[in-house]
Amino acid sequence: MNPNKPSYHEMAQGNHLNLLSCPKCKMVCSDELEYCPRCDSELAIRDESSLQKAWAFLITAAILLIPANIYPISIITKQGRVTHDTIFSGILHTIHLGMIPIAIILFIASILVPWLKIIGLATYLSAISFNLPLSKRFLMKGFHIIEWIGRWSMLDLCVISLTVALVNMGQLLDAKPGIAATPFALVILFTQLAAKVLDTRLLWDRMENKHDSNRTTKNS
Amino acid sequence: MSDSDTPKLQSIILCQSCDVAVSRQALPANVRALCPRCHSALYAKPFCTINGVLALCITALLLYIPANFYPVLELHFFGSIRTSTVWEGAYSVIKQGYYIVGIAVALGAIVAPAALLVSILLQVLIVKHGLHKPILRKYFRSILKKHLLIKQFSMPEIYVISMFVTAFNLGDFADIYMGIGTFCYVMLFILMLFLQREYNIDYMWEQLHESQ
Ligand SMILES: [Zn+2]
Ligand SMILES: [Zn+2]
């Protein structure tokens, strides 16, 4: 890396140059414009309210994660015997059957990803709301990872839908979704929404301000 | 360019993730510029082989039909045979009263991939033939604005993995067969993967700007 490069606190931001980028088409416009000249979307320097919205979605998702985990997500009938499986017991089942790779895939998609998403987003939002002194680059990297892995939780729901469609032989062999399926789907929806509405630039503004105030005291 | 501001603004890029201002540099193909501050992806060469995208898109649309018409999995259990298409899978949970789950599966595996393909097809056709017509420009703009949302809902890759997970899971006590539907769906997923590598939304936006 070039040592003469400005440190990342000193890099010019769009809002210092009276420029802003269109949220839809990324076109760089003057901050006096109200609508993007290219795609006609509404322009705003920052979406301050997005922080509150993201918190609201995230808290909703965190609450729904409880019923999603304690209630059964699938109900299997085998020769008259009925088993109710939660997400976790379903994975234990797969381990007992010796299907370790499948168990790992399901564990990542249904347990690890939702928890990582909620903890990660909570950290990111806290860093903005409470000015936590965490590495911005690390937070941003984590945020992009969360954006990317979030969809993979849909895996279990797709598996359930196929299983329910195939396994319907009455008392002999039958599979039905359990009540945890709906809250689980909503957890995915709300965490994705939280990540989608958030204006991530707020993080960089907050810490920029803090740094600016340091700089002014040094100069004076 | 009539507007004197435009060249200046076009040479500047603002990072969507952290708002840092970066001057745009010419990039070789298949290289992505990263934000110097937050390391998010900034831009790639806005290049797109329209005819290649069109060919991939039409092939994918053709595959889409058998992928959704033929069963993706077939189960044999003590003489009973059950088959399921992608849609029947989603519908079976809706029938049980799990609307949200069924709609989510249908959206991710069937509706959004189709919408994505149609979106790209229309964009390419308009770029090739109709950007000078104001009405088509208007359509083009509104399609482009919805493109990223559709892309987010489209998850054929997850469905492909879930087919194999289901096959292994049920294979423990029943015989599971994959058929032409499975093959077509996997091919559809692979084609969509290539299509999205070829497709470039920044290029599409620039088409709108240049033909003004
Ligand atoms: Zn725009
Ligand atoms: Zn950045």
Short mmCIF file of C-alpha atoms and ligand atoms in Angstrom, two decimals:
data_model
loop_
_atom_site.label_atom_id
_atom_site.label_comp_id
_atom_site.label_asym_id
_atom_site.label_seq_id
_atom_site.Cartn_x
_atom_site.Cartn_y
_atom_site.Cartn_z
CA MET A 1 0.00 0.00 0.00
CA ASN A 2 1.09 3.50 -0.78
CA PRO A 3 2.23 5.17 2.48
CA ASN A 4 1.30 8.64 1.16
CA LYS A 5 -2.32 7.70 0.92
CA PRO A 6 -4.54 9.66 3.29
CA SER A 7 -5.65 7.73 6.36
CA TYR A 8 -9.23 6.72 6.04
CA HIS A 9 -10.49 9.42 8.35
CA GLU A 10 -9.21 12.09 6.00
CA MET A 11 -10.82 10.85 2.82
CA ALA A 12 -13.39 13.21 1.37
CA GLN A 13 -16.98 12.10 1.71
CA GLY A 14 -19.72 12.98 -0.73
CA ASN A 15 -21.53 15.11 1.84
CA HIS A 16 -18.41 17.29 2.31
CA LEU A 17 -18.23 17.90 -1.44
CA ASN A 18 -21.95 18.75 -1.69
CA LEU A 19 -22.48 15.60 -3.70
CA LEU A 20 -24.71 12.65 -3.15
CA SER A 21 -25.27 9.36 -4.89
CA CYS A 22 -28.65 8.11 -6.00
CA PRO A 23 -29.73 5.18 -3.81
CA LYS A 24 -31.17 3.34 -6.81
CA CYS A 25 -28.83 3.91 -9.73
CA LYS A 26 -25.67 5.20 -7.95
CA MET A 27 -25.50 8.29 -10.13
CA VAL A 28 -23.51 11.09 -8.51
CA CYS A 29 -25.60 14.27 -8.28
CA SER A 30 -25.39 17.68 -6.71
CA ASP A 31 -26.99 17.69 -3.25
CA GLU A 32 -29.33 20.50 -4.32
CA LEU A 33 -31.33 18.13 -6.48
CA GLU A 34 -34.42 16.50 -5.05
CA TYR A 35 -34.86 13.83 -7.69
CA CYS A 36 -32.28 11.82 -9.56
CA PRO A 37 -31.98 13.16 -13.13
CA ARG A 38 -31.40 9.65 -14.45
CA CYS A 39 -33.90 7.43 -12.66
CA ASP A 40 -36.23 9.91 -10.96
CA SER A 41 -35.76 8.42 -7.47
CA GLU A 42 -36.02 10.68 -4.47
CA LEU A 43 -32.62 11.84 -3.26
CA ALA A 44 -31.53 12.44 0.32
CA ILE A 45 -28.10 13.05 1.79
CA ARG A 46 -28.68 10.45 4.49
CA ASP A 47 -31.62 8.38 5.59
CA GLU A 48 -31.45 9.08 9.32
CA SER A 49 -34.73 7.31 10.04
CA SER A 50 -33.34 4.09 8.61
CA LEU A 51 -31.54 3.45 11.90
CA GLN A 52 -34.79 3.31 13.85
CA LYS A 53 -36.44 1.16 11.20
CA ALA A 54 -33.53 -1.26 11.22
CA TRP A 55 -33.68 -1.54 15.02
CA ALA A 56 -37.42 -2.20 14.86
CA PHE A 57 -37.02 -4.96 12.28
CA LEU A 58 -34.10 -6.46 14.15
CA ILE A 59 -35.88 -6.56 17.52
CA THR A 60 -38.94 -8.14 15.88
CA ALA A 61 -36.70 -10.78 14.31
CA ALA A 62 -34.93 -11.47 17.62
CA ILE A 63 -38.26 -12.01 19.38
CA LEU A 64 -39.53 -14.32 16.62
CA LEU A 65 -36.33 -16.35 16.84
CA ILE A 66 -37.56 -17.73 20.19
CA PRO A 67 -40.78 -19.42 18.94
CA ALA A 68 -38.88 -20.45 15.81
CA ASN A 69 -36.49 -22.45 17.97
CA ILE A 70 -38.64 -23.84 20.79
CA TYR A 71 -41.64 -25.04 18.79
CA PRO A 72 -41.53 -27.99 16.37
CA ILE A 73 -40.76 -27.10 12.77
CA SER A 74 -41.71 -30.51 11.36
CA ILE A 75 -44.05 -33.29 12.44
CA ILE A 76 -43.21 -36.76 11.15
CA THR A 77 -45.48 -39.79 11.43
CA LYS A 78 -43.77 -43.16 10.97
CA GLN A 79 -45.91 -46.30 11.28
CA GLY A 80 -48.32 -44.49 13.57
CA ARG A 81 -45.62 -43.01 15.78
CA VAL A 82 -45.54 -39.21 15.72
CA THR A 83 -42.35 -37.20 16.32
CA HIS A 84 -42.27 -33.44 16.71
CA ASP A 85 -38.91 -32.03 15.68
CA THR A 86 -37.63 -28.59 16.50
CA ILE A 87 -34.87 -27.10 14.34
CA PHE A 88 -32.29 -28.34 16.84
CA SER A 89 -33.69 -31.84 17.44
CA GLY A 90 -34.06 -32.28 13.69
CA ILE A 91 -30.35 -31.67 13.29
CA LEU A 92 -29.56 -34.08 16.17
CA HIS A 93 -31.67 -36.66 14.33
CA THR A 94 -29.60 -36.27 11.17
CA ILE A 95 -26.43 -36.71 13.24
CA HIS A 96 -27.80 -39.93 14.78
CA LEU A 97 -28.52 -41.24 11.32
CA GLY A 98 -24.88 -40.62 10.47
CA MET A 99 -25.51 -37.94 7.86
CA ILE A 100 -22.92 -35.56 9.22
CA PRO A 101 -22.47 -33.36 6.10
CA ILE A 102 -26.24 -32.80 5.88
CA ALA A 103 -26.31 -32.00 9.59
CA ILE A 104 -23.55 -29.43 9.11
CA ILE A 105 -25.38 -27.78 6.19
CA LEU A 106 -28.62 -27.61 8.16
CA PHE A 107 -26.83 -26.34 11.27
CA ILE A 108 -25.19 -23.52 9.32
CA ALA A 109 -28.35 -22.53 7.45
CA SER A 110 -30.88 -22.81 10.27
CA ILE A 111 -28.97 -22.00 13.46
CA LEU A 112 -25.62 -20.37 12.78
CA VAL A 113 -26.78 -17.95 10.06
CA PRO A 114 -29.85 -16.55 11.90
CA TRP A 115 -27.89 -16.05 15.13
CA LEU A 116 -24.91 -14.52 13.36
CA LYS A 117 -27.23 -12.22 11.49
CA ILE A 118 -29.01 -10.99 14.59
CA ILE A 119 -25.86 -10.61 16.70
CA GLY A 120 -23.95 -9.03 13.80
CA LEU A 121 -26.68 -6.53 12.94
CA ALA A 122 -27.15 -5.67 16.61
CA THR A 123 -23.42 -4.92 16.85
CA TYR A 124 -23.51 -2.80 13.71
CA LEU A 125 -26.56 -0.83 14.82
CA SER A 126 -25.17 -0.39 18.35
CA ALA A 127 -21.93 0.94 16.89
CA ILE A 128 -23.97 3.66 15.15
CA SER A 129 -26.44 4.35 17.95
CA PHE A 130 -23.94 4.37 20.83
CA ASN A 131 -20.75 5.33 18.98
CA LEU A 132 -18.95 2.16 19.97
CA PRO A 133 -15.22 2.29 19.23
CA LEU A 134 -15.15 -0.72 16.91
CA SER A 135 -13.21 -1.04 13.68
CA LYS A 136 -15.42 0.36 10.94
CA ARG A 137 -13.82 -1.80 8.30
CA PHE A 138 -14.48 -4.90 10.35
CA LEU A 139 -18.10 -3.88 10.88
CA MET A 140 -18.58 -3.11 7.20
CA LYS A 141 -17.04 -6.43 6.16
CA GLY A 142 -19.33 -8.22 8.61
CA PHE A 143 -22.31 -6.33 7.25
CA HIS A 144 -21.62 -7.41 3.68
CA ILE A 145 -21.16 -11.01 4.84
CA ILE A 146 -24.50 -10.84 6.66
CA GLU A 147 -26.17 -9.43 3.55
CA TRP A 148 -24.82 -12.31 1.55
CA ILE A 149 -25.40 -15.28 3.87
CA GLY A 150 -28.84 -14.16 5.09
CA ARG A 151 -30.77 -15.85 2.28
CA TRP A 152 -29.29 -19.27 3.03
CA SER A 153 -31.63 -19.74 5.98
CA MET A 154 -34.34 -20.36 3.39
CA LEU A 155 -32.75 -23.77 2.85
CA ASP A 156 -34.61 -25.50 5.66
CA LEU A 157 -37.96 -24.13 4.51
CA CYS A 158 -37.35 -25.41 0.97
CA VAL A 159 -36.43 -28.83 2.39
CA ILE A 160 -39.62 -28.87 4.47
CA SER A 161 -41.76 -27.93 1.48
CA LEU A 162 -40.33 -30.75 -0.65
CA THR A 163 -40.57 -33.25 2.22
CA VAL A 164 -44.20 -32.38 2.94
CA ALA A 165 -45.08 -32.72 -0.74
CA LEU A 166 -43.40 -36.13 -1.08
CA VAL A 167 -44.17 -37.78 2.24
CA ASN A 168 -47.94 -38.12 2.57
CA MET A 169 -48.92 -41.76 3.08
CA GLY A 170 -51.19 -41.35 6.06
CA GLN A 171 -50.41 -43.40 9.18
CA LEU A 172 -47.63 -45.26 7.42
CA LEU A 173 -45.45 -42.28 6.68
CA ASP A 174 -46.36 -38.63 6.79
CA ALA A 175 -44.66 -35.25 7.15
CA LYS A 176 -46.23 -31.93 8.04
CA PRO A 177 -44.75 -28.53 8.84
CA GLY A 178 -44.80 -27.48 12.50
CA ILE A 179 -45.84 -24.13 13.93
CA ALA A 180 -42.24 -22.89 14.15
CA ALA A 181 -42.05 -22.71 10.35
CA THR A 182 -43.91 -19.40 10.10
CA PRO A 183 -41.90 -17.51 12.78
CA PHE A 184 -38.73 -18.92 11.20
CA ALA A 185 -39.73 -17.55 7.79
CA LEU A 186 -40.48 -14.20 9.41
CA VAL A 187 -37.07 -14.14 11.14
CA ILE A 188 -35.47 -14.40 7.68
CA LEU A 189 -37.75 -11.70 6.28
CA PHE A 190 -37.21 -9.22 9.12
CA THR A 191 -33.44 -9.65 9.33
CA GLN A 192 -33.18 -9.16 5.56
CA LEU A 193 -35.36 -6.05 5.83
CA ALA A 194 -33.23 -4.68 8.68
CA ALA A 195 -30.10 -5.02 6.57
CA LYS A 196 -31.83 -3.64 3.48
CA VAL A 197 -33.32 -0.46 4.99
CA LEU A 198 -30.20 0.56 6.88
CA ASP A 199 -28.20 3.43 5.44
CA THR A 200 -24.74 2.06 6.24
CA ARG A 201 -23.12 5.44 5.66
CA LEU A 202 -24.46 6.55 9.05
CA LEU A 203 -21.75 4.48 10.72
CA TRP A 204 -19.00 6.34 8.90
CA ASP A 205 -20.58 9.72 9.59
CA ARG A 206 -20.80 9.18 13.34
CA MET A 207 -17.18 8.30 13.75
CA GLU A 208 -16.19 11.00 11.29
CA ASN A 209 -17.84 13.57 13.53
CA LYS A 210 -16.00 12.28 16.54
CA HIS A 211 -12.75 12.46 14.65
CA ASP A 212 -13.53 15.92 13.33
CA SER A 213 -14.06 17.20 16.84
CA ASN A 214 -10.65 15.77 17.83
CA ARG A 215 -9.11 17.49 14.87
CA THR A 216 -10.59 20.88 15.68
CA THR A 217 -9.35 20.72 19.25
CA LYS A 218 -5.89 19.85 18.00
CA ASN A 219 -5.89 22.74 15.54
CA SER A 220 -7.08 25.37 18.00
CA MET B 1 -22.50 16.28 -23.15
CA SER B 2 -24.19 19.66 -22.99
CA ASP B 3 -24.08 20.05 -19.22
CA SER B 4 -20.68 21.35 -18.15
CA ASP B 5 -21.02 19.67 -14.75
CA THR B 6 -21.50 16.21 -16.14
CA PRO B 7 -17.90 15.28 -17.04
CA LYS B 8 -16.70 16.31 -13.60
CA LEU B 9 -19.41 14.36 -11.83
CA GLN B 10 -18.93 11.34 -14.04
CA SER B 11 -15.32 11.03 -13.00
CA ILE B 12 -16.31 10.83 -9.32
CA ILE B 13 -17.82 7.82 -7.63
CA LEU B 14 -19.33 7.78 -4.18
CA CYS B 15 -19.16 4.53 -2.26
CA GLN B 16 -22.70 3.34 -1.58
CA SER B 17 -21.63 1.86 1.75
CA CYS B 18 -19.56 4.69 3.27
CA ASP B 19 -19.96 7.73 0.97
CA VAL B 20 -16.23 8.15 0.34
CA ALA B 21 -15.45 9.99 -2.90
CA VAL B 22 -13.20 8.18 -5.35
CA SER B 23 -12.17 9.17 -8.86
CA ARG B 24 -13.19 6.65 -11.45
CA GLN B 25 -10.37 4.89 -13.21
CA ALA B 26 -10.48 2.69 -16.25
CA LEU B 27 -10.41 -0.93 -15.18
CA PRO B 28 -9.43 -4.02 -17.12
CA ALA B 29 -12.21 -6.55 -17.67
CA ASN B 30 -13.17 -8.79 -14.75
CA VAL B 31 -11.52 -6.53 -12.19
CA ARG B 32 -13.56 -4.89 -9.50
CA ALA B 33 -12.58 -1.67 -7.80
CA LEU B 34 -12.87 -1.81 -4.03
CA CYS B 35 -13.58 1.16 -1.81
CA PRO B 36 -10.26 2.33 -0.33
CA ARG B 37 -11.93 3.09 2.99
CA CYS B 38 -14.48 0.35 3.70
CA HIS B 39 -13.42 -2.27 1.13
CA SER B 40 -16.90 -2.67 -0.32
CA ALA B 41 -17.17 -3.38 -4.03
CA LEU B 42 -17.32 -0.05 -5.86
CA TYR B 43 -17.60 -0.67 -9.55
CA ALA B 44 -16.48 -2.98 -12.32
CA LYS B 45 -15.90 -2.24 -15.96
CA PRO B 46 -19.39 -1.32 -17.17
CA PHE B 47 -19.25 -3.79 -19.95
CA CYS B 48 -21.86 -6.19 -21.09
CA THR B 49 -22.07 -8.29 -24.21
CA ILE B 50 -25.70 -7.68 -25.01
CA ASN B 51 -26.00 -10.59 -27.44
CA GLY B 52 -24.36 -12.98 -25.00
CA VAL B 53 -26.77 -11.92 -22.28
CA LEU B 54 -29.68 -12.31 -24.68
CA ALA B 55 -28.61 -15.84 -25.66
CA LEU B 56 -28.14 -16.93 -22.05
CA CYS B 57 -31.43 -15.35 -21.06
CA ILE B 58 -33.46 -17.09 -23.78
CA THR B 59 -31.84 -20.46 -23.03
CA ALA B 60 -32.60 -20.01 -19.33
CA LEU B 61 -36.22 -19.12 -20.09
CA LEU B 62 -36.56 -22.23 -22.25
CA LEU B 63 -35.15 -24.39 -19.45
CA TYR B 64 -37.42 -22.71 -16.95
CA ILE B 65 -40.47 -24.43 -18.44
CA PRO B 66 -39.42 -28.10 -18.00
CA ALA B 67 -37.67 -27.21 -14.71
CA ASN B 68 -41.04 -26.23 -13.30
CA PHE B 69 -43.24 -28.63 -15.21
CA TYR B 70 -41.46 -31.90 -14.44
CA PRO B 71 -41.08 -33.30 -10.89
CA VAL B 72 -37.77 -32.50 -9.24
CA LEU B 73 -37.94 -35.46 -6.86
CA GLU B 74 -39.67 -38.85 -6.89
CA LEU B 75 -40.13 -41.01 -3.80
CA HIS B 76 -40.78 -44.78 -3.77
CA PHE B 77 -41.89 -46.26 -0.47
CA PHE B 78 -43.32 -49.79 -0.18
CA GLY B 79 -44.97 -49.62 -3.56
CA SER B 80 -46.31 -46.09 -3.23
CA ILE B 81 -44.86 -43.47 -5.53
CA ARG B 82 -44.95 -39.76 -4.87
CA THR B 83 -43.54 -37.02 -7.06
CA SER B 84 -43.20 -33.31 -6.50
CA THR B 85 -42.54 -30.34 -8.74
CA VAL B 86 -41.15 -27.12 -7.30
CA TRP B 87 -44.60 -25.57 -7.24
CA GLU B 88 -46.24 -28.64 -5.64
CA GLY B 89 -43.68 -28.36 -2.85
CA ALA B 90 -44.61 -24.76 -2.15
CA TYR B 91 -48.33 -25.51 -2.54
CA SER B 92 -48.24 -28.45 -0.12
CA VAL B 93 -47.21 -26.18 2.77
CA ILE B 94 -49.74 -23.55 1.75
CA LYS B 95 -52.40 -26.28 1.84
CA GLN B 96 -51.39 -27.05 5.42
CA GLY B 97 -52.05 -23.42 6.33
CA TYR B 98 -48.45 -22.21 6.25
CA TYR B 99 -49.04 -19.42 3.76
CA ILE B 100 -45.98 -17.37 4.58
CA VAL B 101 -43.66 -20.35 4.27
CA GLY B 102 -45.24 -21.49 1.01
CA ILE B 103 -45.20 -18.02 -0.50
CA ALA B 104 -41.55 -17.54 0.53
CA VAL B 105 -40.54 -20.82 -1.14
CA ALA B 106 -42.59 -20.10 -4.27
CA LEU B 107 -41.16 -16.59 -4.48
CA GLY B 108 -37.54 -17.63 -4.08
CA ALA B 109 -37.63 -20.74 -6.26
CA ILE B 110 -40.18 -19.94 -8.98
CA VAL B 111 -41.55 -16.40 -9.17
CA ALA B 112 -38.43 -14.30 -8.60
CA PRO B 113 -36.17 -16.30 -10.95
CA ALA B 114 -38.79 -15.93 -13.69
CA ALA B 115 -39.16 -12.23 -12.97
CA LEU B 116 -35.40 -11.81 -13.07
CA LEU B 117 -35.15 -13.53 -16.45
CA VAL B 118 -38.03 -11.53 -17.90
CA SER B 119 -36.53 -8.32 -16.49
CA ILE B 120 -33.18 -8.98 -18.15
CA LEU B 121 -34.84 -10.06 -21.41
CA LEU B 122 -36.88 -6.85 -21.61
CA GLN B 123 -33.88 -4.69 -20.75
CA VAL B 124 -31.78 -6.30 -23.46
CA LEU B 125 -34.54 -6.02 -26.06
CA ILE B 126 -35.12 -2.37 -25.24
CA VAL B 127 -31.39 -1.58 -25.37
CA LYS B 128 -31.14 -3.32 -28.73
CA HIS B 129 -34.21 -1.87 -30.39
CA GLY B 130 -36.14 0.78 -28.57
CA LEU B 131 -34.17 3.18 -26.40
CA HIS B 132 -35.04 6.11 -28.64
CA LYS B 133 -38.76 5.73 -27.95
CA PRO B 134 -39.79 7.73 -24.86
CA ILE B 135 -42.39 5.21 -23.69
CA LEU B 136 -39.87 2.37 -23.80
CA ARG B 137 -37.31 4.51 -22.01
CA LYS B 138 -39.85 4.98 -19.25
CA TYR B 139 -40.41 1.23 -18.99
CA PHE B 140 -36.68 0.61 -19.10
CA ARG B 141 -36.16 2.96 -16.18
CA SER B 142 -38.85 1.39 -14.03
CA ILE B 143 -37.62 -2.14 -14.80
CA LEU B 144 -34.09 -1.15 -13.81
CA LYS B 145 -35.31 0.35 -10.56
CA LYS B 146 -36.93 -2.94 -9.56
CA HIS B 147 -34.09 -5.14 -10.74
CA LEU B 148 -32.07 -5.33 -7.52
CA LEU B 149 -35.14 -6.14 -5.45
CA ILE B 150 -36.09 -9.00 -7.78
CA LYS B 151 -32.51 -10.23 -7.70
CA GLN B 152 -32.57 -10.37 -3.92
CA PHE B 153 -35.64 -12.57 -3.88
CA SER B 154 -34.35 -14.95 -6.52
CA MET B 155 -32.64 -17.95 -4.89
CA PRO B 156 -32.41 -20.92 -7.25
CA GLU B 157 -29.02 -21.81 -5.72
CA ILE B 158 -30.62 -22.42 -2.34
CA TYR B 159 -33.34 -24.52 -3.89
CA VAL B 160 -30.80 -26.69 -5.70
CA ILE B 161 -29.00 -27.43 -2.42
CA SER B 162 -32.31 -28.11 -0.69
CA MET B 163 -33.26 -30.69 -3.35
CA PHE B 164 -30.10 -32.63 -2.58
CA VAL B 165 -30.51 -32.27 1.18
CA THR B 166 -34.09 -33.58 0.91
CA ALA B 167 -32.96 -36.47 -1.28
CA PHE B 168 -30.35 -37.50 1.30
CA ASN B 169 -32.72 -37.04 4.23
CA LEU B 170 -35.50 -39.13 2.74
CA GLY B 171 -33.08 -41.58 1.14
CA ASP B 172 -32.60 -42.99 4.62
CA PHE B 173 -35.93 -44.83 4.55
CA ALA B 174 -37.24 -44.53 0.99
CA ASP B 175 -35.92 -44.70 -2.56
CA ILE B 176 -35.46 -41.27 -4.05
CA TYR B 177 -35.12 -40.65 -7.77
CA MET B 178 -34.17 -37.50 -9.57
CA GLY B 179 -35.49 -36.89 -13.02
CA ILE B 180 -35.56 -34.55 -15.97
CA GLY B 181 -37.06 -31.83 -13.78
CA THR B 182 -34.09 -31.98 -11.41
CA PHE B 183 -31.67 -31.82 -14.31
CA CYS B 184 -33.45 -28.84 -15.88
CA TYR B 185 -33.64 -26.97 -12.59
CA VAL B 186 -29.92 -27.46 -11.92
CA MET B 187 -29.12 -26.34 -15.46
CA LEU B 188 -31.38 -23.32 -14.98
CA PHE B 189 -29.46 -22.43 -11.84
CA ILE B 190 -26.10 -22.75 -13.63
CA LEU B 191 -27.30 -20.64 -16.57
CA MET B 192 -28.59 -17.96 -14.23
CA LEU B 193 -25.21 -17.94 -12.53
CA PHE B 194 -23.46 -17.25 -15.84
CA LEU B 195 -26.14 -14.78 -16.86
CA GLN B 196 -25.62 -12.72 -13.72
CA ARG B 197 -21.88 -12.71 -14.30
CA GLU B 198 -22.40 -11.32 -17.80
CA TYR B 199 -25.13 -8.88 -16.88
CA ASN B 200 -24.09 -5.50 -15.53
CA ILE B 201 -26.65 -3.11 -14.12
CA ASP B 202 -24.32 -0.10 -14.22
CA TYR B 203 -23.97 -0.65 -17.96
CA MET B 204 -27.76 -0.64 -18.32
CA TRP B 205 -28.04 2.64 -16.40
CA GLU B 206 -25.40 4.19 -18.61
CA GLN B 207 -27.37 3.24 -21.71
CA LEU B 208 -30.23 5.30 -20.37
CA HIS B 209 -27.97 8.27 -19.80
CA GLU B 210 -26.13 8.16 -23.08
CA SER B 211 -29.16 8.01 -25.33
CA GLN B 212 -30.73 11.09 -23.78
ZN ZN C 1 -30.85 7.53 -9.84
ZN ZN C 2 -16.71 2.65 1.06
#
